[in-house]
mmCIF file with all atom_site columns, C-alpha atoms in Angstrom:
data_model
loop_
_atom_site.group_PDB
_atom_site.id
_atom_site.type_symbol
_atom_site.label_atom_id
_atom_site.label_alt_id
_atom_site.label_comp_id
_atom_site.label_asym_id
_atom_site.label_entity_id
_atom_site.label_seq_id
_atom_site.pdbx_PDB_ins_code
_atom_site.Cartn_x
_atom_site.Cartn_y
_atom_site.Cartn_z
_atom_site.occupancy
_atom_site.B_iso_or_equiv
_atom_site.pdbx_formal_charge
_atom_site.auth_seq_id
_atom_site.auth_comp_id
_atom_site.auth_asym_id
_atom_site.auth_atom_id
_atom_site.pdbx_PDB_model_num
ATOM 1   C CA . MET A 1 1   ? 12.157  -15.202 1.670   1.00 95.00 ? 1   MET A CA 1
ATOM 2   C CA . LYS A 1 2   ? 11.610  -17.384 4.763   1.00 96.00 ? 2   LYS A CA 1
ATOM 3   C CA . VAL A 1 3   ? 8.650   -17.168 6.862   1.00 97.00 ? 3   VAL A CA 1
ATOM 4   C CA . ILE A 1 4   ? 8.502   -17.586 10.184  1.00 96.00 ? 4   ILE A CA 1
ATOM 5   C CA . TYR A 1 5   ? 5.311   -18.607 11.871  1.00 95.00 ? 5   TYR A CA 1
ATOM 6   C CA . GLY A 1 6   ? 5.274   -17.247 16.071  1.00 91.00 ? 6   GLY A CA 1
ATOM 7   C CA . LEU A 1 7   ? 7.730   -16.253 18.199  1.00 84.00 ? 7   LEU A CA 1
ATOM 8   C CA . LYS A 1 8   ? 9.148   -19.289 19.617  1.00 86.00 ? 8   LYS A CA 1
ATOM 9   C CA . GLN A 1 9   ? 11.159  -20.047 16.157  1.00 83.00 ? 9   GLN A CA 1
ATOM 10  C CA . ILE A 1 10  ? 12.721  -16.726 16.459  1.00 83.00 ? 10  ILE A CA 1
ATOM 11  C CA . LYS A 1 11  ? 16.568  -16.355 16.751  1.00 78.00 ? 11  LYS A CA 1
ATOM 12  C CA . LYS A 1 12  ? 19.129  -13.568 16.432  1.00 75.00 ? 12  LYS A CA 1
ATOM 13  C CA . LEU A 1 13  ? 20.046  -13.015 12.899  1.00 88.00 ? 13  LEU A CA 1
ATOM 14  C CA . ARG A 1 14  ? 23.029  -10.738 11.479  1.00 94.00 ? 14  ARG A CA 1
ATOM 15  C CA . LYS A 1 15  ? 22.643  -7.526  11.598  1.00 97.00 ? 15  LYS A CA 1
ATOM 16  C CA . PRO A 1 16  ? 18.605  -7.218  11.368  1.00 97.00 ? 16  PRO A CA 1
ATOM 17  C CA . VAL A 1 17  ? 17.003  -4.387  9.845   1.00 98.00 ? 17  VAL A CA 1
ATOM 18  C CA . VAL A 1 18  ? 13.255  -4.813  10.754  1.00 98.00 ? 18  VAL A CA 1
ATOM 19  C CA . ALA A 1 19  ? 9.932   -3.238  8.808   1.00 98.00 ? 19  ALA A CA 1
ATOM 20  C CA . LEU A 1 20  ? 7.237   -3.085  11.423  1.00 97.00 ? 20  LEU A CA 1
ATOM 21  C CA . GLY A 1 21  ? 3.594   -3.034  10.763  1.00 96.00 ? 21  GLY A CA 1
ATOM 22  C CA . VAL A 1 22  ? 0.655   -4.984  9.504   1.00 95.00 ? 22  VAL A CA 1
ATOM 23  C CA . PHE A 1 23  ? 1.275   -3.965  5.964   1.00 96.00 ? 23  PHE A CA 1
ATOM 24  C CA . ASP A 1 24  ? -2.026  -4.896  4.495   1.00 94.00 ? 24  ASP A CA 1
ATOM 25  C CA . GLY A 1 25  ? -2.331  -4.152  0.865   1.00 93.00 ? 25  GLY A CA 1
ATOM 26  C CA . LEU A 1 26  ? 1.228   -3.700  0.632   1.00 95.00 ? 26  LEU A CA 1
ATOM 27  C CA . HIS A 1 27  ? 0.538   -0.075  -0.934  1.00 96.00 ? 27  HIS A CA 1
ATOM 28  C CA . LEU A 1 28  ? 3.358   2.553   -1.895  1.00 95.00 ? 28  LEU A CA 1
ATOM 29  C CA . GLY A 1 29  ? 3.694   3.734   1.522   1.00 96.00 ? 29  GLY A CA 1
ATOM 30  C CA . HIS A 1 30  ? 3.989   0.116   2.632   1.00 97.00 ? 30  HIS A CA 1
ATOM 31  C CA . ARG A 1 31  ? 6.593   -0.809  -0.496  1.00 96.00 ? 31  ARG A CA 1
ATOM 32  C CA . ARG A 1 32  ? 8.855   2.252   0.476   1.00 97.00 ? 32  ARG A CA 1
ATOM 33  C CA . ILE A 1 33  ? 9.618   1.095   3.684   1.00 98.00 ? 33  ILE A CA 1
ATOM 34  C CA . LEU A 1 34  ? 10.431  -2.589  2.647   1.00 98.00 ? 34  LEU A CA 1
ATOM 35  C CA . LYS A 1 35  ? 12.467  -1.264  -0.288  1.00 97.00 ? 35  LYS A CA 1
ATOM 36  C CA . ALA A 1 36  ? 14.345  1.163   2.169   1.00 98.00 ? 36  ALA A CA 1
ATOM 37  C CA . VAL A 1 37  ? 14.621  -2.338  4.507   1.00 98.00 ? 37  VAL A CA 1
ATOM 38  C CA . ALA A 1 38  ? 15.861  -4.291  1.760   1.00 97.00 ? 38  ALA A CA 1
ATOM 39  C CA . ASP A 1 39  ? 18.583  -1.611  0.714   1.00 97.00 ? 39  ASP A CA 1
ATOM 40  C CA . LYS A 1 40  ? 19.842  -0.955  4.080   1.00 98.00 ? 40  LYS A CA 1
ATOM 41  C CA . ALA A 1 41  ? 20.192  -4.676  4.847   1.00 98.00 ? 41  ALA A CA 1
ATOM 42  C CA . LYS A 1 42  ? 22.382  -5.274  1.672   1.00 97.00 ? 42  LYS A CA 1
ATOM 43  C CA . ARG A 1 43  ? 24.666  -2.064  2.264   1.00 97.00 ? 43  ARG A CA 1
ATOM 44  C CA . ILE A 1 44  ? 25.388  -3.229  5.607   1.00 98.00 ? 44  ILE A CA 1
ATOM 45  C CA . LYS A 1 45  ? 25.434  -6.980  4.874   1.00 97.00 ? 45  LYS A CA 1
ATOM 46  C CA . GLY A 1 46  ? 22.598  -7.745  7.256   1.00 98.00 ? 46  GLY A CA 1
ATOM 47  C CA . THR A 1 47  ? 18.934  -9.471  7.322   1.00 97.00 ? 47  THR A CA 1
ATOM 48  C CA . SER A 1 48  ? 16.060  -7.936  5.827   1.00 98.00 ? 48  SER A CA 1
ATOM 49  C CA . ILE A 1 49  ? 13.012  -8.822  8.065   1.00 98.00 ? 49  ILE A CA 1
ATOM 50  C CA . VAL A 1 50  ? 9.387   -7.868  8.293   1.00 98.00 ? 50  VAL A CA 1
ATOM 51  C CA . VAL A 1 51  ? 7.624   -8.611  11.324  1.00 97.00 ? 51  VAL A CA 1
ATOM 52  C CA . THR A 1 52  ? 3.907   -8.491  10.772  1.00 96.00 ? 52  THR A CA 1
ATOM 53  C CA . PHE A 1 53  ? 0.690   -9.583  12.156  1.00 94.00 ? 53  PHE A CA 1
ATOM 54  C CA . TRP A 1 54  ? -2.292  -11.726 11.833  1.00 93.00 ? 54  TRP A CA 1
ATOM 55  C CA . PRO A 1 55  ? -5.180  -11.406 11.952  1.00 90.00 ? 55  PRO A CA 1
ATOM 56  C CA . HIS A 1 56  ? -5.537  -7.287  11.608  1.00 87.00 ? 56  HIS A CA 1
ATOM 57  C CA . PRO A 1 57  ? -4.695  -5.835  15.172  1.00 87.00 ? 57  PRO A CA 1
ATOM 58  C CA . GLN A 1 58  ? -7.743  -3.327  14.411  1.00 82.00 ? 58  GLN A CA 1
ATOM 59  C CA . LYS A 1 59  ? -9.801  -6.401  13.222  1.00 80.00 ? 59  LYS A CA 1
ATOM 60  C CA . GLU A 1 60  ? -10.163 -4.613  9.915   1.00 81.00 ? 60  GLU A CA 1
ATOM 61  C CA . GLY A 1 61  ? -11.712 -6.886  6.729   1.00 87.00 ? 61  GLY A CA 1
ATOM 62  C CA . SER A 1 62  ? -7.964  -7.374  5.125   1.00 92.00 ? 62  SER A CA 1
ATOM 63  C CA . ILE A 1 63  ? -7.511  -6.200  1.745   1.00 94.00 ? 63  ILE A CA 1
ATOM 64  C CA . TYR A 1 64  ? -5.213  -9.374  1.056   1.00 92.00 ? 64  TYR A CA 1
ATOM 65  C CA . SER A 1 65  ? -4.880  -12.548 2.904   1.00 92.00 ? 65  SER A CA 1
ATOM 66  C CA . LEU A 1 66  ? -1.883  -13.527 4.647   1.00 94.00 ? 66  LEU A CA 1
ATOM 67  C CA . GLU A 1 67  ? -1.007  -15.705 1.956   1.00 93.00 ? 67  GLU A CA 1
ATOM 68  C CA . HIS A 1 68  ? -1.361  -12.991 -0.695  1.00 93.00 ? 68  HIS A CA 1
ATOM 69  C CA . ARG A 1 69  ? 0.536   -10.759 1.777   1.00 95.00 ? 69  ARG A CA 1
ATOM 70  C CA . LEU A 1 70  ? 3.238   -12.567 2.023   1.00 96.00 ? 70  LEU A CA 1
ATOM 71  C CA . ARG A 1 71  ? 3.537   -13.292 -1.439  1.00 93.00 ? 71  ARG A CA 1
ATOM 72  C CA . LEU A 1 72  ? 3.911   -9.664  -2.585  1.00 94.00 ? 72  LEU A CA 1
ATOM 73  C CA . ILE A 1 73  ? 6.480   -8.992  0.587   1.00 96.00 ? 73  ILE A CA 1
ATOM 74  C CA . SER A 1 74  ? 8.405   -11.686 -0.583  1.00 95.00 ? 74  SER A CA 1
ATOM 75  C CA . GLU A 1 75  ? 8.564   -9.864  -4.031  1.00 93.00 ? 75  GLU A CA 1
ATOM 76  C CA . VAL A 1 76  ? 10.173  -6.887  -2.555  1.00 94.00 ? 76  VAL A CA 1
ATOM 77  C CA . GLY A 1 77  ? 13.485  -8.434  -1.785  1.00 93.00 ? 77  GLY A CA 1
ATOM 78  C CA . MET A 1 78  ? 13.130  -9.496  1.994   1.00 96.00 ? 78  MET A CA 1
ATOM 79  C CA . ASP A 1 79  ? 15.066  -11.960 3.353   1.00 97.00 ? 79  ASP A CA 1
ATOM 80  C CA . ILE A 1 80  ? 12.697  -13.240 6.390   1.00 97.00 ? 80  ILE A CA 1
ATOM 81  C CA . CYS A 1 81  ? 9.169   -12.705 7.500   1.00 97.00 ? 81  CYS A CA 1
ATOM 82  C CA . ILE A 1 82  ? 8.231   -12.750 10.856  1.00 97.00 ? 82  ILE A CA 1
ATOM 83  C CA . VAL A 1 83  ? 4.642   -13.543 11.491  1.00 97.00 ? 83  VAL A CA 1
ATOM 84  C CA . ILE A 1 84  ? 3.002   -12.860 14.898  1.00 95.00 ? 84  ILE A CA 1
ATOM 85  C CA . ARG A 1 85  ? -0.594  -14.397 15.836  1.00 94.00 ? 85  ARG A CA 1
ATOM 86  C CA . PHE A 1 86  ? -2.286  -11.062 17.051  1.00 93.00 ? 86  PHE A CA 1
ATOM 87  C CA . ASN A 1 87  ? -4.564  -12.807 19.737  1.00 93.00 ? 87  ASN A CA 1
ATOM 88  C CA . LYS A 1 88  ? -5.931  -11.429 23.233  1.00 93.00 ? 88  LYS A CA 1
ATOM 89  C CA . ARG A 1 89  ? -2.851  -12.580 25.037  1.00 93.00 ? 89  ARG A CA 1
ATOM 90  C CA . PHE A 1 90  ? -0.391  -10.877 22.596  1.00 93.00 ? 90  PHE A CA 1
ATOM 91  C CA . SER A 1 91  ? -2.505  -7.748  22.525  1.00 94.00 ? 91  SER A CA 1
ATOM 92  C CA . GLN A 1 92  ? -1.996  -7.608  26.134  1.00 96.00 ? 92  GLN A CA 1
ATOM 93  C CA . ILE A 1 93  ? 1.784   -7.197  25.830  1.00 96.00 ? 93  ILE A CA 1
ATOM 94  C CA . PRO A 1 94  ? 2.658   -3.486  27.056  1.00 97.00 ? 94  PRO A CA 1
ATOM 95  C CA . ALA A 1 95  ? 4.458   -1.300  24.285  1.00 96.00 ? 95  ALA A CA 1
ATOM 96  C CA . GLU A 1 96  ? 7.969   -1.486  25.709  1.00 97.00 ? 96  GLU A CA 1
ATOM 97  C CA . ASP A 1 97  ? 7.487   -4.958  26.568  1.00 97.00 ? 97  ASP A CA 1
ATOM 98  C CA . PHE A 1 98  ? 6.871   -5.970  22.946  1.00 96.00 ? 98  PHE A CA 1
ATOM 99  C CA . ILE A 1 99  ? 9.876   -3.875  21.758  1.00 97.00 ? 99  ILE A CA 1
ATOM 100 C CA . ARG A 1 100 ? 12.336  -5.007  24.709  1.00 97.00 ? 100 ARG A CA 1
ATOM 101 C CA . ASP A 1 101 ? 11.550  -8.555  24.637  1.00 95.00 ? 101 ASP A CA 1
ATOM 102 C CA . ILE A 1 102 ? 10.894  -9.648  20.981  1.00 94.00 ? 102 ILE A CA 1
ATOM 103 C CA . LEU A 1 103 ? 12.435  -7.139  18.754  1.00 95.00 ? 103 LEU A CA 1
ATOM 104 C CA . VAL A 1 104 ? 15.534  -6.363  20.756  1.00 96.00 ? 104 VAL A CA 1
ATOM 105 C CA . ASN A 1 105 ? 16.264  -9.192  22.849  1.00 94.00 ? 105 ASN A CA 1
ATOM 106 C CA . LYS A 1 106 ? 14.810  -12.254 20.532  1.00 94.00 ? 106 LYS A CA 1
ATOM 107 C CA . ILE A 1 107 ? 15.643  -10.674 16.926  1.00 95.00 ? 107 ILE A CA 1
ATOM 108 C CA . GLY A 1 108 ? 18.469  -8.587  17.705  1.00 95.00 ? 108 GLY A CA 1
ATOM 109 C CA . ALA A 1 109 ? 17.075  -5.504  15.656  1.00 96.00 ? 109 ALA A CA 1
ATOM 110 C CA . GLN A 1 110 ? 19.724  -2.816  15.232  1.00 97.00 ? 110 GLN A CA 1
ATOM 111 C CA . TYR A 1 111 ? 17.379  -0.698  12.938  1.00 98.00 ? 111 TYR A CA 1
ATOM 112 C CA . ILE A 1 112 ? 13.668  -0.425  12.955  1.00 98.00 ? 112 ILE A CA 1
ATOM 113 C CA . TYR A 1 113 ? 11.576  1.330   10.136  1.00 98.00 ? 113 TYR A CA 1
ATOM 114 C CA . VAL A 1 114 ? 8.116   2.042   10.450  1.00 97.00 ? 114 VAL A CA 1
ATOM 115 C CA . GLY A 1 115 ? 5.237   4.624   9.052   1.00 96.00 ? 115 GLY A CA 1
ATOM 116 C CA . ARG A 1 116 ? 5.017   7.724   11.484  1.00 94.00 ? 116 ARG A CA 1
ATOM 117 C CA . ASN A 1 117 ? 1.755   6.704   12.493  1.00 92.00 ? 117 ASN A CA 1
ATOM 118 C CA . PHE A 1 118 ? 2.351   3.175   13.273  1.00 94.00 ? 118 PHE A CA 1
ATOM 119 C CA . ARG A 1 119 ? 0.821   2.187   17.106  1.00 94.00 ? 119 ARG A CA 1
ATOM 120 C CA . PHE A 1 120 ? 1.547   -0.952  18.816  1.00 94.00 ? 120 PHE A CA 1
ATOM 121 C CA . GLY A 1 121 ? 1.416   -2.563  22.224  1.00 95.00 ? 121 GLY A CA 1
ATOM 122 C CA . LYS A 1 122 ? -1.458  -2.906  24.751  1.00 95.00 ? 122 LYS A CA 1
ATOM 123 C CA . GLN A 1 123 ? -4.499  -0.684  23.651  1.00 93.00 ? 123 GLN A CA 1
ATOM 124 C CA . ALA A 1 124 ? -1.969  0.515   21.015  1.00 92.00 ? 124 ALA A CA 1
ATOM 125 C CA . ARG A 1 125 ? -0.479  3.141   23.173  1.00 95.00 ? 125 ARG A CA 1
ATOM 126 C CA . GLY A 1 126 ? 2.824   2.701   21.917  1.00 96.00 ? 126 GLY A CA 1
ATOM 127 C CA . ASP A 1 127 ? 3.664   5.478   18.721  1.00 95.00 ? 127 ASP A CA 1
ATOM 128 C CA . PHE A 1 128 ? 6.828   7.015   17.002  1.00 94.00 ? 128 PHE A CA 1
ATOM 129 C CA . LYS A 1 129 ? 7.625   8.943   20.338  1.00 95.00 ? 129 LYS A CA 1
ATOM 130 C CA . THR A 1 130 ? 7.754   5.616   22.056  1.00 97.00 ? 130 THR A CA 1
ATOM 131 C CA . LEU A 1 131 ? 10.001  3.883   19.869  1.00 97.00 ? 131 LEU A CA 1
ATOM 132 C CA . ASP A 1 132 ? 12.329  7.016   19.722  1.00 97.00 ? 132 ASP A CA 1
ATOM 133 C CA . LYS A 1 133 ? 12.713  6.836   23.660  1.00 97.00 ? 133 LYS A CA 1
ATOM 134 C CA . LEU A 1 134 ? 13.211  3.239   23.233  1.00 97.00 ? 134 LEU A CA 1
ATOM 135 C CA . SER A 1 135 ? 15.744  3.593   20.400  1.00 97.00 ? 135 SER A CA 1
ATOM 136 C CA . HIS A 1 136 ? 18.351  5.364   23.220  1.00 97.00 ? 136 HIS A CA 1
ATOM 137 C CA . MET A 1 137 ? 17.447  2.987   26.047  1.00 97.00 ? 137 MET A CA 1
ATOM 138 C CA . TYR A 1 138 ? 18.251  -0.420  23.778  1.00 97.00 ? 138 TYR A CA 1
ATOM 139 C CA . ASN A 1 139 ? 20.439  1.211   21.511  1.00 96.00 ? 139 ASN A CA 1
ATOM 140 C CA . PHE A 1 140 ? 18.661  0.804   18.182  1.00 97.00 ? 140 PHE A CA 1
ATOM 141 C CA . LYS A 1 141 ? 18.401  2.692   14.955  1.00 98.00 ? 141 LYS A CA 1
ATOM 142 C CA . LEU A 1 142 ? 15.054  4.197   14.174  1.00 98.00 ? 142 LEU A CA 1
ATOM 143 C CA . LYS A 1 143 ? 13.697  5.396   11.005  1.00 97.00 ? 143 LYS A CA 1
ATOM 144 C CA . ALA A 1 144 ? 9.932   6.777   10.394  1.00 96.00 ? 144 ALA A CA 1
ATOM 145 C CA . PHE A 1 145 ? 8.253   7.387   7.212   1.00 97.00 ? 145 PHE A CA 1
ATOM 146 C CA . ASP A 1 146 ? 5.634   9.935   6.454   1.00 95.00 ? 146 ASP A CA 1
ATOM 147 C CA . ILE A 1 147 ? 2.615   9.259   4.959   1.00 93.00 ? 147 ILE A CA 1
ATOM 148 C CA . ILE A 1 148 ? 2.400   9.440   1.225   1.00 94.00 ? 148 ILE A CA 1
ATOM 149 C CA . LYS A 1 149 ? -0.082  11.654  -0.372  1.00 92.00 ? 149 LYS A CA 1
ATOM 150 C CA . ILE A 1 150 ? -1.435  11.782  -3.899  1.00 89.00 ? 150 ILE A CA 1
ATOM 151 C CA . ASN A 1 151 ? -3.613  14.413  -4.886  1.00 86.00 ? 151 ASN A CA 1
ATOM 152 C CA . ASN A 1 152 ? -3.619  15.415  -1.741  1.00 88.00 ? 152 ASN A CA 1
ATOM 153 C CA . GLN A 1 153 ? -4.991  12.182  -0.587  1.00 88.00 ? 153 GLN A CA 1
ATOM 154 C CA . ALA A 1 154 ? -2.871  10.459  2.305   1.00 91.00 ? 154 ALA A CA 1
ATOM 155 C CA . ILE A 1 155 ? -2.744  6.537   1.340   1.00 95.00 ? 155 ILE A CA 1
ATOM 156 C CA . SER A 1 156 ? -3.807  4.241   3.994   1.00 95.00 ? 156 SER A CA 1
ATOM 157 C CA . SER A 1 157 ? -5.355  0.833   3.577   1.00 95.00 ? 157 SER A CA 1
ATOM 158 C CA . THR A 1 158 ? -8.165  1.794   5.384   1.00 93.00 ? 158 THR A CA 1
ATOM 159 C CA . TYR A 1 159 ? -8.888  4.635   2.404   1.00 96.00 ? 159 TYR A CA 1
ATOM 160 C CA . ILE A 1 160 ? -7.766  1.363   -0.189  1.00 96.00 ? 160 ILE A CA 1
ATOM 161 C CA . ARG A 1 161 ? -10.161 -0.578  1.337   1.00 96.00 ? 161 ARG A CA 1
ATOM 162 C CA . ARG A 1 162 ? -13.347 2.116   0.647   1.00 96.00 ? 162 ARG A CA 1
ATOM 163 C CA . LEU A 1 163 ? -11.895 2.382   -2.754  1.00 97.00 ? 163 LEU A CA 1
ATOM 164 C CA . ILE A 1 164 ? -12.833 -1.030  -3.596  1.00 96.00 ? 164 ILE A CA 1
ATOM 165 C CA . ALA A 1 165 ? -15.596 -1.579  -1.385  1.00 95.00 ? 165 ALA A CA 1
ATOM 166 C CA . LYS A 1 166 ? -16.779 1.311   -3.871  1.00 96.00 ? 166 LYS A CA 1
ATOM 167 C CA . GLY A 1 167 ? -16.134 -0.637  -6.820  1.00 96.00 ? 167 GLY A CA 1
ATOM 168 C CA . LYS A 1 168 ? -13.377 2.423   -7.673  1.00 96.00 ? 168 LYS A CA 1
ATOM 169 C CA . LEU A 1 169 ? -10.617 0.014   -8.697  1.00 96.00 ? 169 LEU A CA 1
ATOM 170 C CA . SER A 1 170 ? -8.852  2.181   -11.056 1.00 95.00 ? 170 SER A CA 1
ATOM 171 C CA . ALA A 1 171 ? -8.187  4.541   -7.852  1.00 95.00 ? 171 ALA A CA 1
ATOM 172 C CA . ALA A 1 172 ? -7.291  2.069   -5.425  1.00 96.00 ? 172 ALA A CA 1
ATOM 173 C CA . GLY A 1 173 ? -4.834  0.444   -8.193  1.00 95.00 ? 173 GLY A CA 1
ATOM 174 C CA . LYS A 1 174 ? -3.027  3.331   -8.334  1.00 93.00 ? 174 LYS A CA 1
ATOM 175 C CA . LEU A 1 175 ? -2.390  3.641   -4.331  1.00 94.00 ? 175 LEU A CA 1
ATOM 176 C CA . LEU A 1 176 ? -1.534  0.125   -4.350  1.00 94.00 ? 176 LEU A CA 1
ATOM 177 C CA . SER A 1 177 ? 0.858   0.500   -7.431  1.00 91.00 ? 177 SER A CA 1
ATOM 178 C CA . ARG A 1 178 ? -0.663  -2.279  -9.352  1.00 93.00 ? 178 ARG A CA 1
ATOM 179 C CA . PRO A 1 179 ? -4.358  -3.574  -10.299 1.00 94.00 ? 179 PRO A CA 1
ATOM 180 C CA . VAL A 1 180 ? -6.691  -4.732  -7.785  1.00 95.00 ? 180 VAL A CA 1
ATOM 181 C CA . SER A 1 181 ? -6.356  -8.486  -7.100  1.00 93.00 ? 181 SER A CA 1
ATOM 182 C CA . VAL A 1 182 ? -8.187  -11.212 -5.400  1.00 91.00 ? 182 VAL A CA 1
ATOM 183 C CA . LEU A 1 183 ? -6.753  -14.535 -4.316  1.00 91.00 ? 183 LEU A CA 1
ATOM 184 C CA . GLY A 1 184 ? -9.193  -17.725 -3.537  1.00 91.00 ? 184 GLY A CA 1
ATOM 185 C CA . THR A 1 185 ? -9.965  -21.111 -4.434  1.00 92.00 ? 185 THR A CA 1
ATOM 186 C CA . VAL A 1 186 ? -11.496 -22.418 -7.452  1.00 89.00 ? 186 VAL A CA 1
ATOM 187 C CA . VAL A 1 187 ? -14.653 -24.186 -6.107  1.00 91.00 ? 187 VAL A CA 1
ATOM 188 C CA . ARG A 1 188 ? -17.628 -25.722 -7.848  1.00 86.00 ? 188 ARG A CA 1
ATOM 189 C CA . GLY A 1 189 ? -20.600 -23.944 -8.990  1.00 81.00 ? 189 GLY A CA 1
ATOM 190 C CA . THR A 1 190 ? -23.755 -24.976 -10.937 1.00 82.00 ? 190 THR A CA 1
ATOM 191 C CA . SER A 1 191 ? -22.231 -25.267 -14.255 1.00 82.00 ? 191 SER A CA 1
ATOM 192 C CA . LEU A 1 192 ? -24.908 -23.010 -15.917 1.00 82.00 ? 192 LEU A CA 1
ATOM 193 C CA . ALA A 1 193 ? -22.329 -20.736 -17.458 1.00 77.00 ? 193 ALA A CA 1
ATOM 194 C CA . ALA A 1 194 ? -20.758 -24.106 -18.983 1.00 78.00 ? 194 ALA A CA 1
ATOM 195 C CA . LYS A 1 195 ? -23.933 -25.134 -20.470 1.00 81.00 ? 195 LYS A CA 1
ATOM 196 C CA . LEU A 1 196 ? -24.851 -21.704 -22.065 1.00 82.00 ? 196 LEU A CA 1
ATOM 197 C CA . GLY A 1 197 ? -21.200 -21.855 -23.979 1.00 84.00 ? 197 GLY A CA 1
ATOM 198 C CA . PHE A 1 198 ? -18.996 -19.959 -21.250 1.00 81.00 ? 198 PHE A CA 1
ATOM 199 C CA . PRO A 1 199 ? -17.664 -21.510 -18.449 1.00 80.00 ? 199 PRO A CA 1
ATOM 200 C CA . THR A 1 200 ? -16.380 -19.994 -15.498 1.00 82.00 ? 200 THR A CA 1
ATOM 201 C CA . ALA A 1 201 ? -14.283 -20.466 -12.476 1.00 81.00 ? 201 ALA A CA 1
ATOM 202 C CA . ASN A 1 202 ? -15.844 -19.556 -9.096  1.00 86.00 ? 202 ASN A CA 1
ATOM 203 C CA . ILE A 1 203 ? -13.602 -18.012 -6.791  1.00 89.00 ? 203 ILE A CA 1
ATOM 204 C CA . ASP A 1 204 ? -13.679 -18.487 -2.584  1.00 92.00 ? 204 ASP A CA 1
ATOM 205 C CA . PRO A 1 205 ? -11.792 -15.793 -1.430  1.00 93.00 ? 205 PRO A CA 1
ATOM 206 C CA . HIS A 1 206 ? -9.214  -15.709 1.004   1.00 92.00 ? 206 HIS A CA 1
ATOM 207 C CA . HIS A 1 207 ? -10.024 -12.268 2.192   1.00 90.00 ? 207 HIS A CA 1
ATOM 208 C CA . GLU A 1 208 ? -12.691 -10.098 3.200   1.00 90.00 ? 208 GLU A CA 1
ATOM 209 C CA . VAL A 1 209 ? -12.541 -6.636  1.097   1.00 94.00 ? 209 VAL A CA 1
ATOM 210 C CA . LEU A 1 210 ? -14.095 -7.596  -2.127  1.00 94.00 ? 210 LEU A CA 1
ATOM 211 C CA . PRO A 1 211 ? -15.438 -5.304  -5.312  1.00 94.00 ? 211 PRO A CA 1
ATOM 212 C CA . PRO A 1 212 ? -19.070 -5.104  -5.351  1.00 95.00 ? 212 PRO A CA 1
ATOM 213 C CA . PRO A 1 213 ? -21.073 -7.311  -7.683  1.00 91.00 ? 213 PRO A CA 1
ATOM 214 C CA . GLY A 1 214 ? -20.740 -6.763  -11.248 1.00 88.00 ? 214 GLY A CA 1
ATOM 215 C CA . ILE A 1 215 ? -18.889 -7.712  -14.347 1.00 86.00 ? 215 ILE A CA 1
ATOM 216 C CA . TYR A 1 216 ? -14.962 -7.175  -14.850 1.00 88.00 ? 216 TYR A CA 1
ATOM 217 C CA . ALA A 1 217 ? -12.297 -7.429  -17.173 1.00 88.00 ? 217 ALA A CA 1
ATOM 218 C CA . VAL A 1 218 ? -9.879  -9.583  -15.515 1.00 91.00 ? 218 VAL A CA 1
ATOM 219 C CA . SER A 1 219 ? -6.390  -11.042 -15.849 1.00 91.00 ? 219 SER A CA 1
ATOM 220 C CA . VAL A 1 220 ? -6.649  -15.209 -14.253 1.00 89.00 ? 220 VAL A CA 1
ATOM 221 C CA . ILE A 1 221 ? -3.197  -16.135 -12.886 1.00 87.00 ? 221 ILE A CA 1
ATOM 222 C CA . PHE A 1 222 ? -3.166  -19.780 -12.458 1.00 85.00 ? 222 PHE A CA 1
ATOM 223 C CA . ASN A 1 223 ? -0.219  -22.458 -12.110 1.00 88.00 ? 223 ASN A CA 1
ATOM 224 C CA . ASN A 1 224 ? 2.164   -19.717 -12.846 1.00 89.00 ? 224 ASN A CA 1
ATOM 225 C CA . LYS A 1 225 ? 0.096   -19.044 -16.405 1.00 92.00 ? 225 LYS A CA 1
ATOM 226 C CA . GLU A 1 226 ? -1.714  -15.826 -17.236 1.00 93.00 ? 226 GLU A CA 1
ATOM 227 C CA . PHE A 1 227 ? -5.471  -16.022 -18.485 1.00 90.00 ? 227 PHE A CA 1
ATOM 228 C CA . LYS A 1 228 ? -7.685  -13.462 -19.856 1.00 89.00 ? 228 LYS A CA 1
ATOM 229 C CA . GLY A 1 229 ? -11.353 -13.229 -18.434 1.00 86.00 ? 229 GLY A CA 1
#
């Protein structure tokens, strides 16, 4: 998957099918959208594209860092991910201008896929109704996906953040469709555990949402090898 940072590098591509959203956590609902985009692009011999934002527009603590999110997006089979820096200047762009100037004029989107609750543009005024109106004005096809529910509970990044913070990792893992994971850099500690015969790896996490303090059984992926810990 090719990653493009910023708007200046964006060029029109062959029959773009665009998934639009933050996709923090890449949970079951997110994966359904991205898989649909990848499948559609293959059927029409087009280009599957994710347009995402960093940092989080709602200033939420992230389930995954941008690097972690990009790794997971690439596994779904997308061709390109465009990362737009969400800063004060970008946040002031009206919803219609964002769709017209960036998705239509810059990317040339022929199809746009979103979650039905997705909001965008200045003060988050843009929603599905806005997109539906603009799809007729600018001649792109729109597909919105309803929220997935498990046991009558809507799957959302916000709910998954709460589960992880409370240590309910099995429940969070079901909604993510994989175990809760932490990406970070190994840093030097006091080496006390090594002196006791149980060396540990101290992780400096790249994201904010973490399980509470405790002792956990883990699988560690390091240099493409898996270790138990």
